[in-house]
């Protein structure tokens, strides 16, 4: 047997696949004090050729992500089913199932290579980072977090939720190495190419544009941005040969100093060349200090992701953006920096009582001495204008949902029965001797089998173009409303920190329990968003937001006189049997006036207080 093996020619022995080894050089690490920030850059995808390439890229990445999620789901089920092997050696069992970062990357490579066509659209770098993203979800399920909890079983996502393709970070140790989405160009080159016709000739640099008063037009960009040509020719490297001749190299996109563009080299087997998408910047001078903070130093550019969002006004229904991550902190205007500096200097501590419909804040001097200052209280609620806007948005949402239901019923009439009203009408026509008339839009229940399951799955229904358009408008309106709520939360958080300081304490409540009790009623006030925004603003100001256990604080159960008044969560009125105080559960010294211009955030006249009163 050994002689037969020795006689086999070397060419017939299958080659062992080789993988890239570990980096032998010193690995780059981000400094502990180095912050990260992200800026969104809108992309101009107007050419049909580029739009098709971007859509094919998203389709290919979705195929890989879905396959990885299904593999991960099956591997996780096998991991929990193997009790004996998991108890014997859980790590070895995970390695055998491929439940590791490297294992998911190997699975992604196999899906890419076996499909044959995916390599025309994606690169291994994109596939690797997509596998890393899937692995993060698996790790949150397998391992406990800092609070001793783990996330649920990994699920397969939806196509409509696949909005982000993660890119690969640039190398900070090797020059001109950025393997996926790369941002090229310069802010000065963008200003020189698209400067406004009314801009003063003295303004030639981004720093001068940032110093212009708000309202001045800086850029004049066409509706369809042209795509710049790739640099060509030879570029000197600054080195010399052994004979003293200067060395040169071929020009690449790294030598482009004109308008800002996002470049993707395409798939490994693609012959279409580079995918170049121009970047559109805001034209007003008021946005240039922020652009100067993020884009004026190309060495701080770290990573770029390709993101899409719903937009029914553009071809294809998606607007594309580049989310650029930079090695710098977020931008703060001079006014914001001054406000945070003043808030940090306020030596105050306070407490926050979150509620379903409002938020109450009380603060004191950090010395708890009445001679150092008085107590201050604030109460946050919805204004009349906000309630009216919310009701209008809800009416539009209900109208769009009804339109979606009518469209689905009209396109699939055999899957729905007639409503009671339609049945009564048909009986009246039959009694009068009139011919039967088929209802165009049946209003009854879905056709189901004996077990109550629809006879035809909803995903099998035929959908009209109007249905798809209304569905996109509904998703776009929901995203807009969420952004408005985030902006409102940030404004309220800034006002609270300004009035009460940056060291606050809030009850550690589980917002999920509130949603199970009150449901969509919380979408009006969004207490979770408010607490998150306050915590972030406290950190930016130099303080912190502490979370206190509700079982020990019992702020809502304590009266100002010190008596304990037990109340259920449904009791919203405080009635003290000792001192006779009757007020809202989240007590405020004075009723807050309903103003129509801003959220209800009032700071009444300070009351006299002593140390004996509960904090």
Coordinates of C-alpha atoms in Angstrom, one line a residue:
X1 CA 0.0 0.0 0.0
X2 CA 2.8 2.4 0.8
X3 CA 4.5 1.7 -2.6
X4 CA 1.3 2.6 -4.4
X5 CA 1.0 5.8 -2.5
X6 CA 4.6 6.7 -3.3
X7 CA 3.9 6.1 -7.0
X8 CA 1.2 8.6 -7.2
X9 CA 2.5 11.7 -9.1
X10 CA 2.6 15.0 -7.2
X11 CA 0.2 16.7 -9.7
X12 CA -2.6 14.2 -8.8
X13 CA -2.5 15.1 -5.1
X14 CA -5.2 17.6 -4.3
X15 CA -3.7 20.9 -3.2
X16 CA -4.4 21.9 0.4
X17 CA -6.1 25.3 0.5
X18 CA -4.0 28.0 2.1
X19 CA -5.4 30.8 4.1
X20 CA -3.9 34.1 5.0
X21 CA -1.9 33.9 8.2
X22 CA -1.8 36.3 11.1
X23 CA -0.4 39.7 10.7
X24 CA 3.3 39.6 11.4
X25 CA 3.6 43.4 11.9
X26 CA 2.5 45.4 14.9
X27 CA -1.2 45.6 15.1
X28 CA -2.8 49.1 15.1
X29 CA -4.9 49.9 18.1
X30 CA -7.1 52.8 18.7
X31 CA -6.1 54.9 21.6
X32 CA -8.2 54.7 24.8
X33 CA -8.9 58.5 24.6
X34 CA -9.7 58.4 20.9
X35 CA -13.4 58.8 20.2
X36 CA -15.4 57.8 17.2
X37 CA -18.0 59.7 15.4
X38 CA -20.1 59.2 12.3
X39 CA -21.3 61.6 9.6
X40 CA -23.9 60.8 6.9
X41 CA -23.0 61.7 3.4
X42 CA -25.8 61.5 0.8
X43 CA -24.7 59.8 -2.5
X44 CA -25.9 60.8 -6.0
X45 CA -26.9 57.5 -7.7
X46 CA -28.6 58.9 -10.8
X47 CA -27.1 56.8 -13.6
X48 CA -29.0 53.6 -14.4
X49 CA -25.8 51.6 -14.7
X50 CA -24.7 52.6 -11.2
X51 CA -28.1 52.1 -9.7
X52 CA -28.2 48.5 -11.0
X53 CA -24.8 47.8 -9.6
X54 CA -25.7 49.1 -6.2
X55 CA -29.0 47.1 -6.2
X56 CA -27.1 43.9 -7.3
X57 CA -24.6 44.6 -4.5
X58 CA -27.3 44.7 -1.9
X59 CA -29.0 41.6 -3.4
X60 CA -25.8 39.6 -3.3
X61 CA -25.0 40.7 0.3
X62 CA -28.5 39.9 1.4
X63 CA -28.1 36.4 0.0
X64 CA -25.0 35.8 2.0
X65 CA -26.4 37.4 5.2
X66 CA -29.6 35.2 4.9
X67 CA -27.6 32.1 4.4
X68 CA -25.3 32.9 7.3
X69 CA -28.3 33.6 9.6
X70 CA -29.9 30.3 8.6
X71 CA -26.7 28.4 9.3
X72 CA -26.2 30.2 12.6
X73 CA -29.8 29.3 13.6
X74 CA -29.2 25.6 12.9
X75 CA -25.8 25.6 14.6
X76 CA -27.2 27.2 17.7
X77 CA -30.1 24.7 17.9
X78 CA -27.5 21.9 17.6
X79 CA -25.4 23.5 20.3
X80 CA -28.2 23.6 22.8
X81 CA -29.4 20.1 21.8
X82 CA -26.0 18.5 22.5
X83 CA -26.3 18.5 26.3
X84 CA -23.6 15.9 27.0
X85 CA -21.0 17.5 24.7
X86 CA -21.8 21.0 25.9
X87 CA -21.4 20.0 29.6
X88 CA -18.2 18.1 28.8
X89 CA -16.4 20.9 26.9
X90 CA -18.6 23.7 25.6
X91 CA -15.7 25.5 23.8
X92 CA -14.8 22.4 21.8
X93 CA -18.4 21.8 21.0
X94 CA -18.8 25.3 19.7
X95 CA -15.7 25.0 17.6
X96 CA -17.0 21.7 16.1
X97 CA -20.2 23.5 15.1
X98 CA -18.4 26.5 13.7
X99 CA -19.8 28.9 16.3
X100 CA -16.9 31.3 16.3
X101 CA -15.9 34.4 14.4
X102 CA -13.5 32.5 12.2
X103 CA -16.0 29.7 11.7
X104 CA -18.7 32.2 10.4
X105 CA -16.1 33.8 8.1
X106 CA -15.3 30.4 6.6
X107 CA -19.0 29.7 6.1
X108 CA -19.4 33.0 4.3
X109 CA -16.4 32.3 2.0
X110 CA -17.9 28.9 1.1
X111 CA -21.3 30.5 0.2
X112 CA -19.5 33.0 -1.9
X113 CA -17.3 30.5 -3.8
X114 CA -20.1 27.9 -4.3
X115 CA -22.6 30.4 -5.7
X116 CA -20.3 31.3 -8.7
X117 CA -22.2 34.5 -9.4
X118 CA -21.8 36.3 -6.1
X119 CA -18.1 37.0 -6.8
X120 CA -19.1 39.2 -9.6
X121 CA -20.7 41.7 -7.2
X122 CA -19.0 41.4 -3.8
X123 CA -15.5 41.0 -2.4
X124 CA -14.1 38.7 0.4
X125 CA -13.6 41.7 2.6
X126 CA -17.3 42.6 2.5
X127 CA -18.2 39.0 3.0
X128 CA -15.9 38.8 6.0
X129 CA -17.4 41.8 7.7
X130 CA -20.9 40.6 7.0
X131 CA -20.0 37.3 8.8
X132 CA -18.6 39.3 11.7
X133 CA -21.9 41.2 12.0
X134 CA -23.8 37.9 12.1
X135 CA -21.4 36.6 14.7
X136 CA -22.1 39.5 17.0
X137 CA -25.7 38.5 17.2
X138 CA -24.8 34.9 17.9
X139 CA -22.3 35.9 20.7
X140 CA -25.1 37.9 22.4
X141 CA -27.1 34.8 22.5
X142 CA -24.4 32.3 23.6
X143 CA -22.7 34.4 26.2
X144 CA -24.1 36.4 29.1
X145 CA -23.7 40.2 29.1
X146 CA -22.6 42.4 32.1
X147 CA -26.1 42.2 33.6
X148 CA -26.2 38.4 33.4
X149 CA -28.7 38.2 30.5
X150 CA -28.5 36.8 27.0
X151 CA -30.3 37.7 23.9
X152 CA -32.9 35.4 22.3
X153 CA -32.3 32.8 19.6
X154 CA -30.9 34.3 16.4
X155 CA -33.5 34.9 13.7
X156 CA -33.4 35.4 9.9
X157 CA -34.0 39.0 9.1
X158 CA -36.1 40.6 6.4
X159 CA -35.0 42.1 3.1
X160 CA -36.6 45.5 4.0
X161 CA -34.5 45.6 7.2
X162 CA -31.2 44.9 5.2
X163 CA -30.2 48.6 5.0
X164 CA -26.5 48.5 5.8
X165 CA -23.5 46.9 4.2
X166 CA -20.5 47.2 6.6
X167 CA -17.2 48.3 5.1
X168 CA -13.7 47.5 6.1
X169 CA -11.7 50.0 8.0
X170 CA -8.6 51.5 6.4
X171 CA -5.1 50.5 7.4
X172 CA -3.4 53.1 9.6
X173 CA -0.1 51.3 9.3
X174 CA 0.1 50.8 5.5
X175 CA -0.4 53.7 3.1
X176 CA -3.1 53.5 0.5
X177 CA -4.8 50.4 1.8
X178 CA -8.6 50.5 2.1
X179 CA -10.1 47.4 0.6
X180 CA -13.9 48.1 0.4
X181 CA -15.7 51.4 0.3
X182 CA -13.2 54.3 0.1
X183 CA -13.9 58.0 0.4
X184 CA -11.6 60.0 -1.9
X185 CA -11.3 63.7 -2.6
X186 CA -10.9 66.7 -0.5
X187 CA -13.3 69.3 1.0
X188 CA -11.3 72.1 -0.6
X189 CA -11.6 70.3 -4.0
X190 CA -15.3 70.1 -3.5
X191 CA -15.5 73.8 -2.7
X192 CA -13.4 74.7 -5.8
X193 CA -15.6 72.6 -8.1
X194 CA -19.0 73.7 -6.9
X195 CA -18.6 77.1 -5.4
X196 CA -21.6 79.3 -5.5
X197 CA -21.7 82.0 -8.2
X198 CA -22.5 84.6 -5.5
X199 CA -19.7 83.6 -3.2
X200 CA -17.0 86.2 -2.6
X201 CA -13.8 85.5 -4.5
X202 CA -11.9 86.0 -1.2
X203 CA -13.4 82.7 0.1
X204 CA -11.2 80.0 -1.2
X205 CA -10.7 77.6 1.7
X206 CA -13.1 75.5 3.8
X207 CA -12.0 77.4 6.9
X208 CA -13.1 80.7 5.3
X209 CA -16.5 79.1 4.3
X210 CA -17.1 77.9 7.8
X211 CA -16.6 81.5 9.1
X212 CA -19.4 82.9 6.9
X213 CA -22.6 84.0 8.5
X214 CA -25.5 81.5 8.6
X215 CA -27.7 81.7 5.5
X216 CA -24.8 82.4 3.0
X217 CA -24.9 80.0 0.0
X218 CA -21.5 78.3 -0.4
X219 CA -22.1 75.5 -2.9
X220 CA -24.0 75.4 -6.1
X221 CA -24.3 71.7 -7.0
X222 CA -26.1 70.5 -10.1
X223 CA -29.1 68.2 -9.8
X224 CA -27.0 65.3 -11.2
X225 CA -23.5 65.4 -10.0
X226 CA -20.9 64.5 -12.6
X227 CA -18.5 61.6 -11.9
X228 CA -14.9 62.6 -11.9
X229 CA -12.3 60.8 -14.0
X230 CA -9.9 58.5 -12.3
X231 CA -6.4 60.0 -12.1
X232 CA -4.0 58.8 -14.8
X233 CA -0.3 59.1 -15.6
X234 CA 2.7 58.7 -13.3
X235 CA 3.1 60.2 -9.9
X236 CA 6.6 60.7 -8.2
X237 CA 7.0 58.7 -5.0
X238 CA 9.7 61.0 -3.6
X239 CA 12.3 58.2 -3.7
X240 CA 15.2 57.6 -6.1
X241 CA 16.7 54.6 -7.8
X242 CA 20.2 53.3 -7.4
X243 CA 21.2 55.5 -10.4
X244 CA 19.7 58.6 -8.9
X245 CA 16.6 58.7 -11.1
X246 CA 13.3 59.6 -9.4
X247 CA 10.9 56.8 -8.8
X248 CA 7.3 57.0 -10.1
X249 CA 4.1 55.0 -9.8
X250 CA 0.8 54.7 -11.6
X251 CA -1.8 57.3 -10.4
X252 CA -4.7 55.9 -8.5
X253 CA -7.8 57.2 -6.7
X254 CA -5.6 58.0 -3.7
X255 CA -4.2 60.9 -5.8
X256 CA -7.6 62.4 -6.4
X257 CA -8.0 65.7 -4.7
X258 CA -11.1 67.0 -6.4
X259 CA -14.7 66.5 -5.4
X260 CA -15.6 63.9 -2.8
X261 CA -16.6 60.5 -4.1
X262 CA -17.2 57.0 -2.7
X263 CA -15.3 54.3 -4.6
X264 CA -15.9 50.6 -4.6
X265 CA -13.7 48.3 -6.7
X266 CA -16.5 45.8 -7.5
X267 CA -16.4 42.1 -7.2
X268 CA -13.3 39.9 -7.6
X269 CA -14.5 38.7 -11.1
X270 CA -16.2 42.0 -12.1
X271 CA -15.1 43.6 -15.4
X272 CA -17.2 46.7 -15.0
X273 CA -14.5 48.8 -13.4
X274 CA -14.8 50.9 -10.2
X275 CA -18.2 52.0 -8.9
X276 CA -17.9 55.7 -8.3
X277 CA -20.7 57.5 -6.5
X278 CA -20.5 61.3 -6.0
X279 CA -21.1 62.9 -2.6
X280 CA -23.6 65.7 -2.2
X281 CA -22.8 68.2 0.6
X282 CA -25.2 70.8 2.2
X283 CA -24.9 74.2 0.5
X284 CA -25.5 76.5 3.4
X285 CA -22.7 78.1 5.4
X286 CA -24.3 77.1 8.7
X287 CA -23.3 73.4 8.1
X288 CA -19.7 74.0 7.1
X289 CA -18.2 74.1 10.7
X290 CA -19.5 70.5 11.1
X291 CA -18.2 69.5 7.6
X292 CA -14.9 71.0 8.5
X293 CA -14.8 69.0 11.7
X294 CA -15.4 65.7 10.0
X295 CA -14.0 66.0 6.4
X296 CA -11.1 68.4 6.5
X297 CA -8.6 65.8 7.8
X298 CA -8.5 62.7 5.6
X299 CA -6.1 61.0 7.9
X300 CA -8.8 60.7 10.5
X301 CA -11.2 58.8 8.1
X302 CA -11.5 55.3 9.5
X303 CA -14.3 53.4 7.9
X304 CA -17.2 53.9 5.4
X305 CA -20.4 51.9 5.3
X306 CA -23.0 51.9 2.5
X307 CA -26.5 52.5 3.9
X308 CA -29.8 52.9 2.2
X309 CA -33.1 54.4 3.5
X310 CA -36.6 54.5 2.1
X311 CA -37.3 57.4 -0.2
X312 CA -40.3 57.2 -2.5
X313 CA -39.3 60.2 -4.5
X314 CA -36.2 58.6 -6.1
X315 CA -36.0 55.8 -8.7
X316 CA -35.9 52.4 -7.1
X317 CA -37.5 53.7 -3.8
X318 CA -34.2 53.9 -1.9
X319 CA -31.8 56.7 -1.2
X320 CA -28.2 55.8 -0.6
X321 CA -25.7 57.3 1.9
X322 CA -22.2 56.8 3.0
X323 CA -21.8 56.7 6.8
X324 CA -18.2 57.8 7.4
X325 CA -16.6 56.9 10.7
X326 CA -13.8 59.3 11.8
X327 CA -11.3 59.0 14.6
X328 CA -12.6 62.1 16.4
X329 CA -15.4 63.1 18.8
X330 CA -18.7 64.3 17.6
X331 CA -19.2 67.9 16.5
X332 CA -20.5 70.4 19.0
X333 CA -21.3 74.0 18.1
X334 CA -19.7 76.8 20.1
X335 CA -23.1 77.5 21.8
X336 CA -23.4 73.8 22.8
X337 CA -19.9 73.8 24.2
X338 CA -20.6 76.9 26.2
X339 CA -23.9 75.5 27.5
X340 CA -22.2 72.2 28.6
X341 CA -19.4 74.1 30.3
X342 CA -21.8 76.2 32.3
X343 CA -23.8 73.1 33.2
X344 CA -20.7 71.3 34.4
X345 CA -19.9 74.1 36.7
X346 CA -23.3 73.9 38.4
X347 CA -22.7 72.0 41.7
X348 CA -26.1 70.3 41.8
X349 CA -27.5 66.8 42.0
X350 CA -31.0 65.7 41.1
X351 CA -33.4 62.9 40.6
X352 CA -35.7 62.0 37.7
X353 CA -39.0 60.2 38.0
X354 CA -40.1 58.7 34.7
X355 CA -43.8 58.3 34.0
X356 CA -46.0 57.2 31.1
X357 CA -47.2 60.7 30.3
X358 CA -44.6 63.0 31.8
X359 CA -41.2 63.3 33.4
X360 CA -40.4 65.1 36.7
X361 CA -37.0 66.3 37.8
X362 CA -35.9 67.7 41.2
X363 CA -32.4 69.0 41.9
X364 CA -30.6 70.3 45.0
X365 CA -27.1 71.7 45.7
X366 CA -24.6 68.9 46.0
X367 CA -23.8 70.0 49.6
X368 CA -27.5 69.5 50.6
X369 CA -27.2 72.8 52.5
X370 CA -30.1 75.3 52.0
X371 CA -27.7 78.2 52.3
X372 CA -26.0 77.1 49.0
X373 CA -29.2 77.2 47.0
X374 CA -32.8 76.3 46.7
X375 CA -34.5 73.2 45.2
X376 CA -35.7 73.3 41.6
X377 CA -38.3 71.2 40.0
X378 CA -39.3 70.6 36.4
X379 CA -42.0 68.7 34.7
X380 CA -42.0 67.5 31.1
X381 CA -45.1 66.7 29.1
X382 CA -46.6 67.1 25.6
X383 CA -47.7 70.5 24.4
X384 CA -51.0 71.2 22.6
X385 CA -49.1 71.6 19.3
X386 CA -47.3 68.3 19.8
X387 CA -50.5 66.5 20.6
X388 CA -52.1 67.9 17.5
X389 CA -49.1 66.9 15.3
X390 CA -49.1 63.5 16.8
X391 CA -52.9 63.0 16.2
X392 CA -52.4 64.2 12.6
X393 CA -49.6 61.7 12.1
X394 CA -51.7 58.9 13.6
X395 CA -54.6 59.7 11.2
X396 CA -52.3 59.5 8.2
X397 CA -50.8 56.3 9.5
X398 CA -54.3 54.8 9.9
X399 CA -55.3 56.0 6.4
X400 CA -52.2 54.4 4.8
X401 CA -52.8 51.1 6.6
X402 CA -56.4 51.0 5.5
X403 CA -55.2 51.7 1.9
X404 CA -52.8 48.8 2.2
X405 CA -55.5 46.5 3.4
X406 CA -57.9 47.5 0.7
X407 CA -55.2 47.0 -2.0
X408 CA -54.4 43.6 -0.7
X409 CA -58.0 42.6 -0.6
X410 CA -58.7 43.9 -4.1
X411 CA -55.7 42.1 -5.6
X412 CA -56.5 38.8 -3.8
X413 CA -60.3 38.7 -3.6
X414 CA -60.5 34.9 -3.4
X415 CA -58.6 34.9 -0.1
X416 CA -61.2 36.9 1.8
X417 CA -64.9 36.5 2.6
X418 CA -67.6 39.0 2.4
X419 CA -68.4 41.2 5.4
X420 CA -71.8 41.0 7.2
X421 CA -72.9 44.2 5.4
X422 CA -72.0 42.8 2.0
X423 CA -73.7 39.5 2.8
X424 CA -76.9 41.3 3.8
X425 CA -76.8 43.4 0.6
X426 CA -76.4 40.2 -1.4
X427 CA -79.4 38.7 0.4
X428 CA -81.6 41.7 -0.3
X429 CA -80.6 41.6 -4.0
X430 CA -81.5 37.9 -4.1
X431 CA -84.9 38.5 -2.4
X432 CA -85.6 41.3 -4.9
X433 CA -84.8 39.0 -7.9
X434 CA -81.7 41.0 -8.9
X435 CA -78.6 39.3 -10.3
X436 CA -75.8 38.6 -7.9
X437 CA -73.0 41.1 -7.9
X438 CA -69.4 40.2 -6.9
X439 CA -67.9 42.6 -4.4
X440 CA -64.7 44.1 -5.8
X441 CA -63.2 44.5 -2.3
X442 CA -64.4 41.8 0.1
X443 CA -64.5 43.1 3.7
X444 CA -64.7 39.9 5.5
X445 CA -62.2 37.7 7.3
X446 CA -59.3 35.8 5.8
X447 CA -60.1 32.4 4.4
X448 CA -58.7 29.8 6.8
X449 CA -58.7 26.1 7.2
X450 CA -60.2 24.1 10.1
X451 CA -57.2 24.9 12.3
X452 CA -57.6 28.6 11.8
X453 CA -54.5 29.0 9.6
X454 CA -54.9 31.0 6.4
X455 CA -55.2 28.8 3.4
X456 CA -52.7 30.9 1.5
X457 CA -49.7 32.5 3.3
X458 CA -49.5 36.3 3.1
X459 CA -46.2 36.2 1.4
X460 CA -47.9 34.4 -1.5
X461 CA -50.4 37.2 -2.2
X462 CA -50.1 39.3 -5.3
X463 CA -49.2 42.9 -4.5
X464 CA -49.9 45.8 -6.8
X465 CA -47.6 48.7 -7.6
X466 CA -49.8 51.0 -5.5
X467 CA -49.5 48.7 -2.6
X468 CA -45.7 48.7 -2.8
X469 CA -45.7 52.5 -3.0
X470 CA -48.0 53.0 0.0
X471 CA -45.9 50.5 2.0
X472 CA -42.8 52.5 1.2
X473 CA -44.5 55.7 2.2
X474 CA -45.6 54.2 5.5
X475 CA -42.0 53.1 6.3
X476 CA -40.6 56.5 5.3
X477 CA -43.1 58.3 7.5
X478 CA -42.3 56.0 10.4
X479 CA -38.6 56.7 10.0
X480 CA -39.2 60.5 9.9
X481 CA -41.4 60.4 13.0
X482 CA -38.7 58.4 14.8
X483 CA -36.1 61.0 13.9
X484 CA -38.4 63.8 15.1
X485 CA -38.8 62.0 18.5
X486 CA -35.0 61.7 18.8
X487 CA -34.5 65.4 18.1
X488 CA -37.2 66.2 20.7
X489 CA -35.5 64.0 23.3
X490 CA -32.1 65.7 22.6
X491 CA -33.6 69.2 23.0
X492 CA -35.3 68.3 26.3
X493 CA -32.2 66.6 27.6
X494 CA -30.1 69.7 26.9
X495 CA -32.7 71.9 28.8
X496 CA -32.7 69.5 31.8
X497 CA -28.9 69.4 32.1
X498 CA -28.8 73.2 31.8
X499 CA -31.3 73.7 34.6
X500 CA -30.4 70.8 37.0
X501 CA -26.7 69.9 36.3
X502 CA -25.1 66.9 34.9
X503 CA -25.3 64.5 37.9
X504 CA -28.7 63.0 38.0
X505 CA -30.3 59.8 39.3
X506 CA -33.3 57.9 37.8
X507 CA -35.3 54.9 38.9
X508 CA -34.1 51.8 37.1
X509 CA -37.5 50.9 35.5
X510 CA -38.1 48.3 32.9
X511 CA -39.7 50.2 30.0
X512 CA -40.8 46.9 28.4
X513 CA -43.2 46.4 31.3
X514 CA -44.7 49.8 30.6
X515 CA -45.3 48.8 27.0
X516 CA -47.0 45.6 28.0
X517 CA -49.4 47.7 30.2
X518 CA -50.0 50.7 28.1
X519 CA -48.8 49.8 24.6
X520 CA -48.8 52.5 22.0
X521 CA -49.6 55.2 24.5
X522 CA -45.9 55.4 25.3
X523 CA -45.1 56.3 21.7
X524 CA -46.3 59.8 22.4
X525 CA -44.0 60.7 25.2
X526 CA -41.2 58.1 24.5
X527 CA -39.8 57.9 28.1
X528 CA -37.1 55.5 27.0
X529 CA -35.7 57.9 24.4
X530 CA -35.7 60.7 27.0
X531 CA -33.8 58.7 29.5
X532 CA -31.2 57.6 26.9
X533 CA -30.8 61.2 25.6
X534 CA -30.4 62.5 29.2
X535 CA -27.7 59.8 29.9
X536 CA -25.8 60.7 26.8
X537 CA -26.0 64.5 27.5
X538 CA -24.8 63.9 31.1
X539 CA -21.7 62.0 29.8
X540 CA -21.0 64.7 27.2
X541 CA -21.2 67.4 29.9
X542 CA -18.8 65.6 32.3
X543 CA -21.4 64.0 34.7
X544 CA -23.3 60.8 34.8
X545 CA -26.8 59.4 35.1
X546 CA -27.1 56.9 37.9
X547 CA -29.8 54.2 38.0
X548 CA -31.4 53.4 41.4
X549 CA -33.4 50.4 42.2
X550 CA -37.1 51.1 42.5
X551 CA -37.5 48.6 45.4
X552 CA -35.2 50.7 47.6
X553 CA -36.0 54.3 46.5
X554 CA -39.8 54.2 46.2
X555 CA -39.9 57.8 45.1
X556 CA -43.5 57.6 44.1
X557 CA -44.4 56.1 47.4
X558 CA -42.8 58.8 49.5
X559 CA -44.6 62.1 50.4
X560 CA -42.8 65.4 50.9
X561 CA -43.6 65.1 54.6
X562 CA -41.7 61.8 54.8
X563 CA -44.7 59.5 55.1
X564 CA -44.9 56.3 53.1
X565 CA -48.1 56.3 50.9
X566 CA -48.4 52.9 49.2
X567 CA -49.9 53.2 45.7
X568 CA -50.4 50.7 42.9
X569 CA -49.0 51.5 39.5
X570 CA -52.5 52.4 38.2
X571 CA -53.0 55.0 40.9
X572 CA -51.9 58.3 39.3
X573 CA -53.0 60.7 42.2
X574 CA -51.0 61.0 45.4
X575 CA -53.1 61.4 48.6
X576 CA -51.2 61.6 51.9
X577 CA -53.2 60.7 55.0
X578 CA -50.7 62.3 57.3
X579 CA -50.3 65.9 55.8
X580 CA -53.3 65.9 53.5
X581 CA -51.3 66.7 50.3
X582 CA -53.2 65.8 47.1
X583 CA -51.2 66.0 43.9
X584 CA -50.1 64.1 40.9
X585 CA -48.1 60.9 41.4
X586 CA -45.1 62.7 39.9
X587 CA -45.5 65.7 42.2
X588 CA -44.7 69.3 41.0
X589 CA -45.1 72.4 43.3
X590 CA -47.1 74.3 40.7
X591 CA -49.3 73.2 37.8
X592 CA -47.4 73.5 34.6
X593 CA -48.9 76.0 32.1
X594 CA -49.8 74.7 28.7
X595 CA -47.6 76.5 26.3
X596 CA -47.9 75.9 22.5
X597 CA -44.3 76.7 21.5
X598 CA -42.2 74.2 23.4
X599 CA -42.5 71.1 25.5
X600 CA -43.9 71.5 29.0
X601 CA -40.6 72.0 30.9
X602 CA -41.2 74.5 33.7
X603 CA -39.0 75.4 36.6
X604 CA -41.3 76.9 39.3
X605 CA -40.3 79.2 42.0
X606 CA -38.0 77.4 44.5
X607 CA -39.5 76.3 47.7
X608 CA -37.9 76.5 51.1
X609 CA -36.6 73.1 52.2
X610 CA -34.6 71.5 55.0
X611 CA -32.3 68.5 55.2
X612 CA -35.0 66.5 56.9
X613 CA -36.9 66.3 53.7
X614 CA -36.3 63.3 51.6
X615 CA -34.0 63.8 48.6

